[in-house]
CSV table of C-alpha atoms and ligand atoms in Angstrom, one decimal:
chain,number,residue,atom,x,y,z
Y,177,MET,CA,-12.0,31.3,6.8
Y,178,ASP,CA,-11.0,32.5,3.4
Y,179,GLU,CA,-12.8,29.9,0.7
Y,180,LYS,CA,-9.2,29.8,-0.7
Y,181,LYS,CA,-7.6,28.4,2.0
Y,182,THR,CA,-10.4,25.6,2.5
Y,183,VAL,CA,-10.2,21.7,1.1
Y,184,ALA,CA,-11.8,18.6,1.3
Y,185,VAL,CA,-10.1,15.7,1.5
Y,186,VAL,CA,-12.0,12.9,0.4
Y,187,GLY,CA,-11.0,8.6,1.9
Y,188,SER,CA,-9.7,9.0,5.5
Y,189,GLY,CA,-6.9,6.1,4.8
Y,190,VAL,CA,-3.4,5.9,5.8
Y,191,ILE,CA,-2.9,8.2,2.6
Y,192,GLY,CA,-5.9,10.9,3.1
Y,193,ALA,CA,-5.8,10.8,6.7
Y,194,ALA,CA,-1.8,11.7,6.3
Y,195,ILE,CA,-2.6,14.5,3.9
Y,196,ALA,CA,-5.5,15.6,6.1
Y,197,LEU,CA,-3.0,16.0,9.0
Y,198,GLU,CA,-0.6,18.1,6.6
Y,199,LEU,CA,-2.5,20.4,5.2
Y,200,GLN,CA,-4.2,21.6,8.4
Y,201,ARG,CA,-1.2,22.4,9.5
Y,202,ARG,CA,0.2,23.9,7.0
Y,203,GLY,CA,-2.4,26.0,7.6
Y,204,LEU,CA,-5.6,25.2,5.3
Y,205,GLN,CA,-8.6,24.4,6.9
Y,206,VAL,CA,-9.3,21.0,6.5
Y,207,THR,CA,-12.6,19.0,5.8
Y,208,MET,CA,-12.1,14.9,6.0
Y,209,ILE,CA,-15.3,13.2,4.6
Y,210,ASP,CA,-15.0,9.3,5.5
Y,211,LYS,CA,-18.0,7.0,3.5
Y,212,GLY,CA,-16.9,5.2,7.1
Y,213,GLU,CA,-14.9,6.1,9.7
Y,214,PRO,CA,-10.8,6.8,9.6
Y,215,GLY,CA,-8.7,3.5,8.9
Y,216,ARG,CA,-11.6,0.7,8.1
Y,217,GLY,CA,-11.1,0.6,4.6
Y,218,THR,CA,-7.9,-1.3,3.3
Y,219,SER,CA,-5.5,0.4,5.4
Y,220,TYR,CA,-6.9,-1.0,8.4
Y,221,GLY,CA,-5.4,-4.9,7.5
Y,222,ASN,CA,-1.5,-4.1,5.6
Y,223,LEU,CA,1.3,-5.6,6.8
Y,224,ALA,CA,2.8,-2.8,8.5
Y,225,SER,CA,5.4,-2.9,6.8
Y,226,ILE,CA,7.8,-0.2,5.5
Y,227,ALA,CA,8.7,-1.5,2.4
Y,228,LEU,CA,11.7,0.4,1.0
Y,229,ASP,CA,12.6,-1.8,-1.7
Y,230,PHE,CA,9.3,-3.3,-2.9
Y,231,ALA,CA,9.4,-0.2,-5.4
Y,232,ALA,CA,11.3,-3.0,-7.8
Y,233,GLY,CA,8.7,-3.0,-10.5
Y,234,SER,CA,7.7,-6.1,-12.4
Y,235,GLY,CA,9.0,-7.3,-15.2
Y,236,PRO,CA,10.1,-10.2,-17.7
Y,237,SER,CA,11.5,-12.0,-14.6
Y,238,THR,CA,7.8,-11.8,-12.9
Y,239,TRP,CA,5.4,-12.4,-15.9
Y,240,ARG,CA,7.4,-15.5,-16.4
Y,241,LYS,CA,6.8,-16.8,-12.5
Y,242,ILE,CA,2.6,-15.9,-13.2
Y,243,PRO,CA,1.6,-19.0,-15.2
Y,244,ARG,CA,3.3,-21.3,-12.6
Y,245,TRP,CA,1.6,-19.0,-9.8
Y,246,LEU,CA,-1.8,-19.2,-11.5
Y,247,LEU,CA,-1.9,-22.5,-11.8
Y,248,ASP,CA,-0.8,-23.4,-8.2
Y,249,PRO,CA,-4.0,-23.8,-6.1
Y,250,GLU,CA,-1.5,-22.4,-3.2
Y,251,GLY,CA,0.3,-20.1,-5.3
Y,252,PRO,CA,0.1,-16.5,-4.3
Y,253,VAL,CA,-1.7,-15.4,-7.3
Y,254,TRP,CA,-5.7,-16.2,-8.0
Y,255,LEU,CA,-7.3,-15.0,-10.9
Y,256,ARG,CA,-11.2,-15.8,-10.6
Y,257,PRO,CA,-12.2,-16.9,-14.1
Y,258,ALA,CA,-15.4,-14.8,-14.1
Y,259,TYR,CA,-13.4,-11.9,-13.8
Y,260,ALA,CA,-10.8,-12.7,-16.4
Y,261,LEU,CA,-12.0,-10.8,-18.9
Y,262,LYS,CA,-13.0,-7.9,-17.0
Y,263,VAL,CA,-9.2,-7.4,-15.8
Y,264,ALA,CA,-7.9,-8.7,-18.9
Y,265,PRO,CA,-7.0,-4.8,-20.4
Y,266,TRP,CA,-6.0,-4.0,-17.1
Y,267,PHE,CA,-3.4,-7.0,-17.1
Y,268,LEU,CA,-2.0,-6.3,-20.5
Y,269,ARG,CA,-1.4,-2.6,-19.3
Y,270,PHE,CA,0.9,-4.4,-16.3
Y,271,ILE,CA,2.8,-6.1,-18.9
Y,272,ALA,CA,3.2,-3.5,-21.2
Y,273,ALA,CA,4.9,-1.1,-18.1
Y,274,GLY,CA,7.4,-4.0,-17.4
Y,275,ARG,CA,9.2,-3.8,-20.4
Y,276,PRO,CA,12.8,-3.2,-19.5
Y,277,ALA,CA,12.8,0.0,-21.4
Y,278,ARG,CA,9.7,1.1,-18.7
Y,279,LEU,CA,11.0,-0.4,-16.0
Y,280,ARG,CA,14.0,1.4,-15.1
Y,281,ALA,CA,11.2,4.8,-15.5
Y,282,ILE,CA,9.3,3.2,-13.2
Y,283,GLU,CA,12.2,2.2,-10.6
Y,284,ASP,CA,13.3,5.4,-10.9
Y,285,ALA,CA,10.2,7.2,-9.5
Y,286,GLY,CA,9.2,4.7,-7.2
Y,287,MET,CA,12.7,5.1,-5.4
Y,288,SER,CA,12.4,8.4,-5.2
Y,289,LEU,CA,9.4,8.2,-2.7
Y,290,SER,CA,11.1,5.0,-1.2
Y,291,ASN,CA,14.7,7.6,-0.7
Y,292,GLN,CA,12.2,9.8,2.0
Y,293,ALA,CA,9.7,7.7,3.3
Y,294,LEU,CA,11.3,5.9,6.3
Y,295,ALA,CA,12.3,9.7,7.3
Y,296,ASP,CA,9.3,10.6,6.1
Y,297,VAL,CA,7.2,8.7,7.9
Y,298,ARG,CA,9.5,9.1,11.3
Y,299,ALA,CA,8.7,13.0,11.0
Y,300,MET,CA,4.8,12.1,10.9
Y,301,LEU,CA,4.9,9.9,13.5
Y,302,GLY,CA,6.5,12.9,15.7
Y,303,VAL,CA,4.0,15.4,14.8
Y,304,ILE,CA,1.6,13.0,16.2
Y,305,GLY,CA,3.6,12.3,19.1
Y,306,ALA,CA,3.3,8.8,18.7
Y,307,PRO,CA,7.2,7.2,17.4
Y,308,GLU,CA,6.3,4.2,19.3
Y,309,LEU,CA,4.3,3.0,16.6
Y,310,MET,CA,7.5,1.8,14.4
Y,311,SER,CA,9.4,-0.7,16.0
Y,312,ASP,CA,13.8,-0.4,15.3
Y,313,GLU,CA,13.8,-4.1,13.9
Y,314,GLY,CA,14.0,-4.6,9.7
Y,315,CYS,CA,12.7,-6.9,7.9
Y,316,LEU,CA,13.7,-10.5,7.3
Y,317,ALA,CA,13.4,-12.0,3.3
Y,318,ILE,CA,13.9,-15.5,4.1
Y,319,TYR,CA,15.2,-18.3,1.4
Y,320,GLU,CA,14.7,-21.9,2.1
Y,321,THR,CA,17.4,-23.5,-0.4
Y,322,GLU,CA,20.0,-22.0,-2.3
Y,323,ALA,CA,18.0,-22.7,-5.6
Y,324,GLU,CA,15.1,-19.6,-4.0
Y,325,PHE,CA,17.8,-17.6,-3.2
Y,326,ALA,CA,19.1,-17.8,-6.4
Y,327,GLY,CA,16.0,-16.9,-8.2
Y,328,ASP,CA,16.1,-13.5,-6.1
Y,329,ARG,CA,19.2,-12.9,-7.4
Y,330,GLY,CA,17.0,-9.3,-9.8
Y,331,HIS,CA,16.2,-8.2,-6.8
Y,332,ILE,CA,19.6,-8.4,-4.6
Y,333,ASP,CA,20.7,-6.3,-7.6
Y,334,PHE,CA,17.4,-3.9,-7.6
Y,335,MET,CA,18.6,-3.2,-4.0
Y,336,ARG,CA,22.1,-2.8,-5.3
Y,337,ARG,CA,21.5,-0.3,-7.7
Y,338,TYR,CA,19.7,1.7,-5.6
Y,339,GLY,CA,22.1,1.6,-3.1
Y,340,LEU,CA,19.7,0.5,-0.4
Y,341,ASP,CA,21.2,-1.0,3.1
Y,342,PHE,CA,21.1,-5.2,3.3
Y,343,ASP,CA,23.2,-8.3,5.0
Y,344,VAL,CA,23.1,-11.6,4.1
Y,345,LEU,CA,22.7,-13.9,6.4
Y,346,SER,CA,22.9,-18.0,6.1
Y,347,GLY,CA,22.4,-21.3,8.9
Y,348,GLY,CA,22.6,-20.3,12.4
Y,349,ASP,CA,22.9,-16.5,12.0
Y,350,ILE,CA,19.0,-16.7,11.3
Y,351,GLN,CA,18.3,-18.0,13.9
Y,352,ALA,CA,20.6,-16.3,16.2
Y,353,ILE,CA,18.5,-12.8,15.6
Y,354,GLU,CA,15.2,-14.5,14.8
Y,355,PRO,CA,14.7,-17.7,16.9
Y,356,ALA,CA,10.9,-18.5,15.9
Y,357,LEU,CA,12.1,-19.0,12.2
Y,358,SER,CA,13.1,-22.5,10.8
Y,359,PRO,CA,16.4,-24.2,11.0
Y,360,SER,CA,14.9,-25.2,7.4
Y,361,ILE,CA,15.2,-21.9,6.2
Y,362,ALA,CA,18.7,-21.9,4.4
Y,363,LYS,CA,19.1,-18.0,3.1
Y,364,ALA,CA,18.5,-15.0,4.6
Y,365,VAL,CA,18.5,-11.3,4.0
Y,366,LEU,CA,18.2,-8.5,6.4
Y,367,LEU,CA,16.7,-5.6,5.3
Y,368,PRO,CA,17.6,-3.0,8.3
Y,369,ASP,CA,15.4,0.2,7.1
Y,370,ASN,CA,12.2,-2.2,6.1
Y,371,LYS,CA,10.6,-1.2,9.6
Y,372,THR,CA,7.1,-2.3,10.7
Y,373,ILE,CA,4.9,0.3,12.2
Y,374,ARG,CA,3.1,-2.0,15.2
Y,375,ASP,CA,-0.4,-1.3,14.3
Y,376,PRO,CA,-1.4,0.5,10.9
Y,377,TYR,CA,-5.4,1.2,12.1
Y,378,GLN,CA,-4.0,2.7,14.9
Y,379,LEU,CA,-1.7,4.8,13.4
Y,380,VAL,CA,-4.9,5.9,10.9
Y,381,VAL,CA,-6.7,6.6,14.2
Y,382,LYS,CA,-4.1,9.1,15.1
Y,383,LEU,CA,-3.7,10.8,12.4
Y,384,ALA,CA,-6.9,11.5,11.7
Y,385,ASP,CA,-7.4,12.8,15.8
Y,386,ALA,CA,-4.1,14.9,15.0
Y,387,ALA,CA,-6.0,16.8,12.2
Y,388,ARG,CA,-9.1,17.0,14.4
Y,389,ALA,CA,-7.6,18.5,17.4
Y,390,LEU,CA,-5.6,21.0,14.8
Y,391,GLY,CA,-9.3,22.3,13.7
Y,392,ALA,CA,-9.6,19.6,10.8
Y,393,THR,CA,-13.6,18.7,11.0
Y,394,PHE,CA,-14.8,15.0,9.7
Y,395,VAL,CA,-17.8,14.4,7.8
Y,396,SER,CA,-19.4,11.4,7.6
Y,397,GLY,CA,-20.6,10.4,3.9
Y,398,ALA,CA,-20.3,9.5,0.4
Y,399,VAL,CA,-19.0,11.5,-2.2
Y,400,ARG,CA,-20.4,11.0,-5.8
Y,401,ASN,CA,-18.8,13.7,-7.5
Y,402,VAL,CA,-16.9,17.0,-7.8
Y,403,GLU,CA,-18.9,20.0,-9.4
Y,404,LYS,CA,-16.9,23.6,-9.7
Y,405,THR,CA,-19.3,26.6,-9.4
Y,406,GLY,CA,-18.5,30.0,-11.5
Y,407,ASP,CA,-16.1,31.9,-8.9
Y,408,GLY,CA,-13.8,28.4,-9.2
Y,409,SER,CA,-14.5,27.2,-6.0
Y,410,SER,CA,-15.3,23.0,-5.6
Y,411,VAL,CA,-18.9,21.6,-4.6
Y,412,VAL,CA,-18.5,18.2,-3.3
Y,413,LEU,CA,-21.3,16.5,-3.5
Y,414,LEU,CA,-22.1,13.4,-1.2
Y,415,GLU,CA,-24.6,10.9,-1.2
Y,416,ASN,CA,-26.8,12.0,1.5
Y,417,GLY,CA,-27.6,15.4,-0.7
Y,418,GLU,CA,-25.1,17.3,1.2
Y,419,ARG,CA,-23.1,20.3,-0.6
Y,420,ILE,CA,-19.3,20.9,1.1
Y,421,THR,CA,-18.0,23.9,-1.0
Y,422,VAL,CA,-14.0,24.7,-0.7
Y,423,GLY,CA,-11.6,26.2,-2.7
Y,424,SER,CA,-9.2,22.6,-3.4
Y,425,VAL,CA,-10.5,18.6,-3.2
Y,426,VAL,CA,-8.1,15.9,-2.6
Y,427,LEU,CA,-9.3,12.8,-3.9
Y,428,ALA,CA,-7.9,10.3,-2.0
Y,429,ALA,CA,-10.7,7.4,-1.6
Y,430,GLY,CA,-8.3,4.2,-2.6
Y,431,VAL,CA,-9.2,2.0,-5.5
Y,432,HIS,CA,-13.0,4.2,-5.2
Y,433,THR,CA,-11.1,6.8,-6.5
Y,434,ARG,CA,-11.8,5.7,-10.3
Y,435,PHE,CA,-15.4,6.2,-9.9
Y,436,LEU,CA,-14.9,9.9,-8.6
Y,437,ALA,CA,-12.4,10.1,-11.4
Y,438,GLU,CA,-14.2,8.6,-14.5
Y,439,LYS,CA,-17.1,11.1,-13.6
Y,440,LEU,CA,-14.3,14.5,-13.9
Y,441,GLY,CA,-14.3,12.3,-17.3
Y,442,GLU,CA,-10.6,11.0,-16.2
Y,443,PRO,CA,-10.6,7.6,-16.4
Y,444,ILE,CA,-7.8,5.2,-14.6
Y,445,PRO,CA,-6.8,1.9,-14.7
Y,446,LEU,CA,-7.1,1.3,-11.1
Y,447,GLU,CA,-7.6,-2.4,-10.2
Y,448,THR,CA,-8.2,-3.9,-6.8
Y,449,GLU,CA,-5.5,-6.1,-6.2
Y,450,ARG,CA,-7.5,-7.8,-3.0
Y,451,GLY,CA,-4.9,-9.1,-0.5
Y,452,TYR,CA,-5.6,-11.6,2.6
Y,453,HIS,CA,-4.3,-11.7,6.6
Y,454,THR,CA,-4.8,-13.5,9.7
Y,455,GLN,CA,-4.4,-11.4,13.0
Y,456,ILE,CA,-2.9,-14.1,15.5
Y,457,MET,CA,-3.7,-12.5,19.0
Y,458,ARG,CA,-1.8,-15.9,20.7
Y,459,PRO,CA,0.5,-17.4,18.5
Y,460,GLY,CA,2.1,-18.7,21.0
Y,461,VAL,CA,5.8,-17.6,20.0
Y,462,SER,CA,6.8,-14.0,19.4
Y,463,MET,CA,9.0,-12.4,16.8
Y,464,ARG,CA,11.1,-9.3,16.7
Y,465,HIS,CA,11.1,-9.1,12.9
Y,466,SER,CA,8.4,-8.8,9.9
Y,467,VAL,CA,9.9,-11.7,7.6
Y,468,ILE,CA,8.8,-12.2,4.1
Y,469,TRP,CA,9.1,-15.1,2.2
Y,470,PRO,CA,9.5,-14.5,-1.8
Y,471,HIS,CA,9.6,-17.4,-3.5
Y,472,ARG,CA,5.9,-17.6,-1.8
Y,473,ALA,CA,5.4,-13.8,-1.7
Y,474,PHE,CA,3.5,-13.5,1.6
Y,475,MET,CA,4.6,-12.4,5.1
Y,476,ILE,CA,4.8,-12.6,8.5
Y,477,THR,CA,4.6,-9.7,10.8
Y,478,PRO,CA,4.7,-8.9,14.8
Y,479,THR,CA,1.9,-6.4,14.7
Y,480,ALA,CA,-1.3,-4.9,16.4
Y,481,GLY,CA,-0.7,-7.1,19.4
Y,482,GLY,CA,0.0,-10.3,17.7
Y,483,ILE,CA,1.5,-12.0,14.3
Y,484,ARG,CA,-0.5,-11.1,11.0
Y,485,VAL,CA,-0.1,-13.1,8.3
Y,486,GLY,CA,-0.3,-12.0,5.2
Y,487,GLY,CA,-0.5,-11.1,1.0
Y,488,ASN,CA,-1.4,-12.6,-1.6
Y,489,VAL,CA,-3.1,-11.3,-5.4
Y,490,GLU,CA,-6.4,-12.0,-6.1
Y,491,LEU,CA,-7.9,-10.4,-9.0
Y,492,ALA,CA,-11.5,-11.0,-8.1
Y,493,GLY,CA,-13.1,-7.5,-8.6
Y,494,LEU,CA,-14.6,-5.0,-5.7
Y,495,ASP,CA,-18.0,-7.1,-5.2
Y,496,ALA,CA,-17.2,-10.8,-5.2
Y,497,ALA,CA,-17.2,-12.3,-1.2
Y,498,PRO,CA,-13.8,-12.9,0.1
Y,499,ASP,CA,-12.7,-16.4,0.1
Y,500,PHE,CA,-10.6,-16.9,3.1
Y,501,ARG,CA,-8.7,-20.5,2.0
Y,502,ARG,CA,-6.4,-17.6,0.6
Y,503,ALA,CA,-5.6,-16.8,3.9
Y,504,ARG,CA,-5.5,-20.2,5.4
Y,505,VAL,CA,-2.8,-21.6,2.5
Y,506,LEU,CA,-0.4,-18.5,3.6
Y,507,VAL,CA,-0.5,-19.2,7.8
Y,508,ARG,CA,0.2,-23.0,6.6
Y,509,HIS,CA,3.0,-21.5,4.3
Y,510,ALA,CA,4.1,-19.5,7.7
Y,511,GLN,CA,3.8,-22.7,9.9
Y,512,ARG,CA,6.6,-23.8,7.4
Y,513,ALA,CA,8.9,-21.1,8.1
Y,514,VAL,CA,7.7,-20.7,11.8
Y,515,PRO,CA,7.3,-24.0,13.5
Y,516,GLY,CA,6.2,-23.1,16.8
Y,517,LEU,CA,3.0,-20.7,14.9
Y,518,LYS,CA,0.1,-21.4,16.7
Y,519,VAL,CA,-3.6,-20.2,15.2
Y,520,GLU,CA,-5.4,-19.0,18.5
Y,521,GLU,CA,-8.0,-16.3,18.5
Y,522,ALA,CA,-7.4,-15.6,15.5
Y,523,THR,CA,-9.7,-13.2,12.4
Y,524,GLU,CA,-9.5,-13.3,9.1
Y,525,TRP,CA,-9.2,-10.1,6.5
Y,526,MET,CA,-9.5,-9.2,3.4
Y,527,GLY,CA,-8.5,-5.5,1.6
Y,528,HIS,CA,-8.5,-3.6,-1.7
Y,529,ARG,CA,-5.3,-2.8,-2.5
Y,530,PRO,CA,-5.8,0.4,-5.0
Y,531,SER,CA,-3.3,-0.9,-7.7
Y,532,LEU,CA,-2.0,1.1,-11.2
Y,533,PRO,CA,-0.5,-1.4,-14.2
Y,534,ASP,CA,2.8,0.4,-13.8
Y,535,THR,CA,2.8,-0.1,-10.0
Y,536,ILE,CA,3.6,3.6,-8.9
Y,537,PRO,CA,0.6,6.3,-7.4
Y,538,ILE,CA,-1.1,9.5,-9.3
Y,539,ILE,CA,0.0,12.1,-7.2
Y,540,SER,CA,-1.3,14.9,-8.9
Y,541,PRO,CA,-3.4,17.8,-10.4
Y,542,SER,CA,-6.8,16.6,-12.4
Y,543,SER,CA,-6.0,17.7,-15.5
Y,544,LYS,CA,-10.2,18.1,-16.4
Y,545,MET,CA,-11.0,20.2,-12.9
Y,546,PRO,CA,-8.7,22.9,-11.3
Y,547,GLY,CA,-8.4,23.2,-7.8
Y,548,VAL,CA,-8.9,19.6,-7.4
Y,549,TRP,CA,-5.9,17.1,-6.8
Y,550,TYR,CA,-5.1,13.3,-6.8
Y,551,ALA,CA,-3.6,11.1,-4.6
Y,552,THR,CA,-4.2,7.0,-5.1
Y,553,GLY,CA,-2.9,4.0,-6.6
Y,554,HIS,CA,-0.4,2.9,-4.1
Y,555,GLY,CA,-0.6,-0.3,-5.0
Y,556,HIS,CA,1.3,-2.8,-2.0
Y,557,LEU,CA,2.9,0.4,-0.6
Y,558,GLY,CA,0.4,3.1,0.5
Y,559,LEU,CA,1.5,2.9,4.1
Y,560,THR,CA,5.1,3.0,2.9
Y,561,TYR,CA,4.0,6.1,0.9
Y,562,SER,CA,1.5,7.8,3.0
Y,563,ALA,CA,3.7,10.7,4.8
Y,564,THR,CA,5.8,11.6,1.5
Y,565,THR,CA,2.1,11.3,0.0
Y,566,ALA,CA,1.2,13.9,1.9
Y,567,GLN,CA,3.9,16.0,2.0
Y,568,LEU,CA,4.1,16.2,-1.8
Y,569,VAL,CA,0.2,16.8,-2.5
Y,570,ALA,CA,0.4,19.5,0.6
Y,571,ASP,CA,3.0,21.0,-1.5
Y,572,MET,CA,1.2,21.1,-4.4
Y,573,VAL,CA,-1.4,22.6,-3.1
Y,574,THR,CA,-0.3,25.0,-1.1
Y,575,GLY,CA,2.3,25.9,-4.2
Y,576,ARG,CA,5.4,24.8,-3.4
Y,577,LYS,CA,7.8,23.2,-5.2
Y,578,PRO,CA,7.7,19.1,-4.3
Y,579,SER,CA,10.8,17.5,-3.2
Y,580,VAL,CA,10.9,15.2,-6.0
Y,581,GLU,CA,10.0,15.5,-9.7
Y,582,MET,CA,6.1,15.0,-10.3
Y,583,ALA,CA,6.3,14.1,-13.5
Y,584,PRO,CA,6.0,10.1,-13.3
Y,585,PHE,CA,2.9,10.5,-10.9
Y,586,ARG,CA,1.0,12.4,-12.9
Y,587,ILE,CA,-3.0,11.8,-13.8
Y,588,ASP,CA,-2.5,12.1,-17.5
Y,589,ARG,CA,-0.2,9.8,-18.4
Y,590,TYR,CA,-3.1,7.6,-18.7
C,768,FAD,C1,-2.5,-8.0,2.9
C,768,FAD,C2,-2.5,-6.4,2.5
C,768,FAD,C3,-1.2,-6.4,2.9
C,768,FAD,C4,-0.3,-5.1,2.6
C,768,FAD,N1,1.1,-4.9,3.5
C,768,FAD,C5,1.5,-3.3,3.1
C,768,FAD,C6,2.7,-3.2,3.1
C,768,FAD,O1,3.3,-4.1,4.4
C,768,FAD,N2,3.3,-1.9,3.5
C,768,FAD,C7,2.6,-1.3,2.5
C,768,FAD,O2,3.2,0.2,2.6
C,768,FAD,N3,1.3,-1.2,2.2
C,768,FAD,C8,0.7,-2.4,2.0
C,768,FAD,N4,-0.1,-2.6,1.6
C,768,FAD,C9,-1.5,-1.5,0.8
C,768,FAD,C10,-1.6,-0.5,1.4
C,768,FAD,O3,-2.9,-1.3,2.9
C,768,FAD,C11,-2.6,0.6,0.7
C,768,FAD,O4,-2.1,0.9,-0.5
C,768,FAD,C12,-3.1,1.6,1.8
C,768,FAD,O5,-4.0,1.2,2.4
C,768,FAD,C13,-3.9,2.6,0.5
C,768,FAD,O6,-4.8,3.2,1.4
C,768,FAD,P1,-5.8,4.4,1.1
C,768,FAD,O7,-5.9,5.7,1.9
C,768,FAD,O8,-5.4,4.8,-0.7
C,768,FAD,O9,-7.1,3.4,0.8
C,768,FAD,P2,-7.5,2.8,1.8
C,768,FAD,O10,-7.1,2.8,3.1
C,768,FAD,O11,-8.8,2.1,1.5
C,768,FAD,O12,-8.7,4.3,2.0
C,768,FAD,C14,-9.9,5.1,1.0
C,768,FAD,C15,-10.8,5.7,2.4
C,768,FAD,O13,-11.5,6.3,1.1
C,768,FAD,C16,-12.7,6.1,1.8
C,768,FAD,N5,-14.3,5.8,0.5
C,768,FAD,C17,-13.9,5.7,-0.3
C,768,FAD,N6,-15.4,5.8,-1.4
C,768,FAD,C18,-15.6,7.0,-0.9
C,768,FAD,C19,-16.9,8.1,-1.3
C,768,FAD,N7,-17.5,7.7,-2.3
C,768,FAD,N8,-17.0,8.6,0.1
C,768,FAD,C20,-16.2,9.0,0.7
C,768,FAD,N9,-15.3,8.4,1.3
C,768,FAD,C21,-14.8,7.0,0.5
C,768,FAD,C22,-13.1,4.2,2.3
C,768,FAD,O14,-14.1,4.1,3.0
C,768,FAD,C23,-12.0,4.4,3.2
C,768,FAD,O15,-12.0,4.9,4.2
C,768,FAD,C24,-1.5,-4.1,1.7
C,768,FAD,C25,-2.4,-4.1,1.5
C,768,FAD,C26,-2.7,-5.2,1.4
C,768,FAD,C27,-4.7,-5.4,1.0
């Protein structure tokens, strides 16, 4: 095959695997490279939600909550004191991105992806022959008190502004559609289009398998750098000394992409927002909807053959050992919302959301090395944006005009 039509995709999480499949479908010869197995990174354990409304930025209303969250040992944000100085520059940029003037542009950009995300995920599931991987039910945002609901008014306004479909429910109407929920839940907002993926890990496995079935190859190894040759090709250098020469390279290594970007001379403020889950295989209740409790910032999701409880943001870097007390706090909160929830046959997990301070991803050509592309920084929304990101990257790599305005996602905004 003409070398120009070959492409290496570094990272086989949900982002890299979706891109690899789409590029292979468009006639390129794809080499997928991962230091582990496809889908065993952050994409393994997310909360399985196609969260279309999550493009809401973090403005002053979020900042106001942060001091309370940080002081509450059961709150949703944890900062390890030893990491505070390291994360400070990222945090200051996060605050700056929430300025009202910037916030609207960020939300417009995020919603340009959200607007097509559900249709793109559905189409991607069709391509891999697994439409059943997405449930028909939406997500319920729950509020224990009227005051909690009133406190989320900004989010309701956001959904109205962007035309997202939702329905406000009260009292018995809530248990009528989700009987497992406690009668103490005063209000709920049903988001019918926030569908749930029945198993996020299996999704990645199936994407990678589908790419291979079309002719993509998989190389196991850690990438340490990318170099340019005299004729314009790129050489992907692996830690084991292997060199793979290709026409184009897509860097989709989740939070680890920051190390590769640094080597290419374009550092990006990619931080890990660590999150936890508890996967309960004998929960003692069944649930149809994903449930999010905005005031406590966590989710309860029927997925992977059981019920998954998770969320949290822990700022502690890549190397600190997991602190599963975070996960247990969330299970206690979940039992308050779902009184019948039992914790039998449960496993705990921690993953690294690849997060940029302005909360929108980098989907962009390199500003330093022609023929290299980035798809990273999807933060809380990598599953949601996976299929859309794959379309956009494939458009850019193959020279087609992408369906959304790509300027907000460029790497050189940093
Ligand atoms: C608790 C939690 C809940 C979440 N819930 C949701 C949700 O409900 N909905 C949603 O949309 N998103 C959710 N997310 C976010 C979502 O999971 C991530 O945005 C997404 O998984 C990121 O995918 P990725 O492919 O970029 O990264 P990853 O899945 O981490 O994949 C990166 C891959 O790159 C490989 N790699 C790294 N470095 C190298 C290297 N040097 N060489 C070769 N390979 C390398 C890794 O082995 C890995 O396989 C959640 C995240 C967490 C933690």
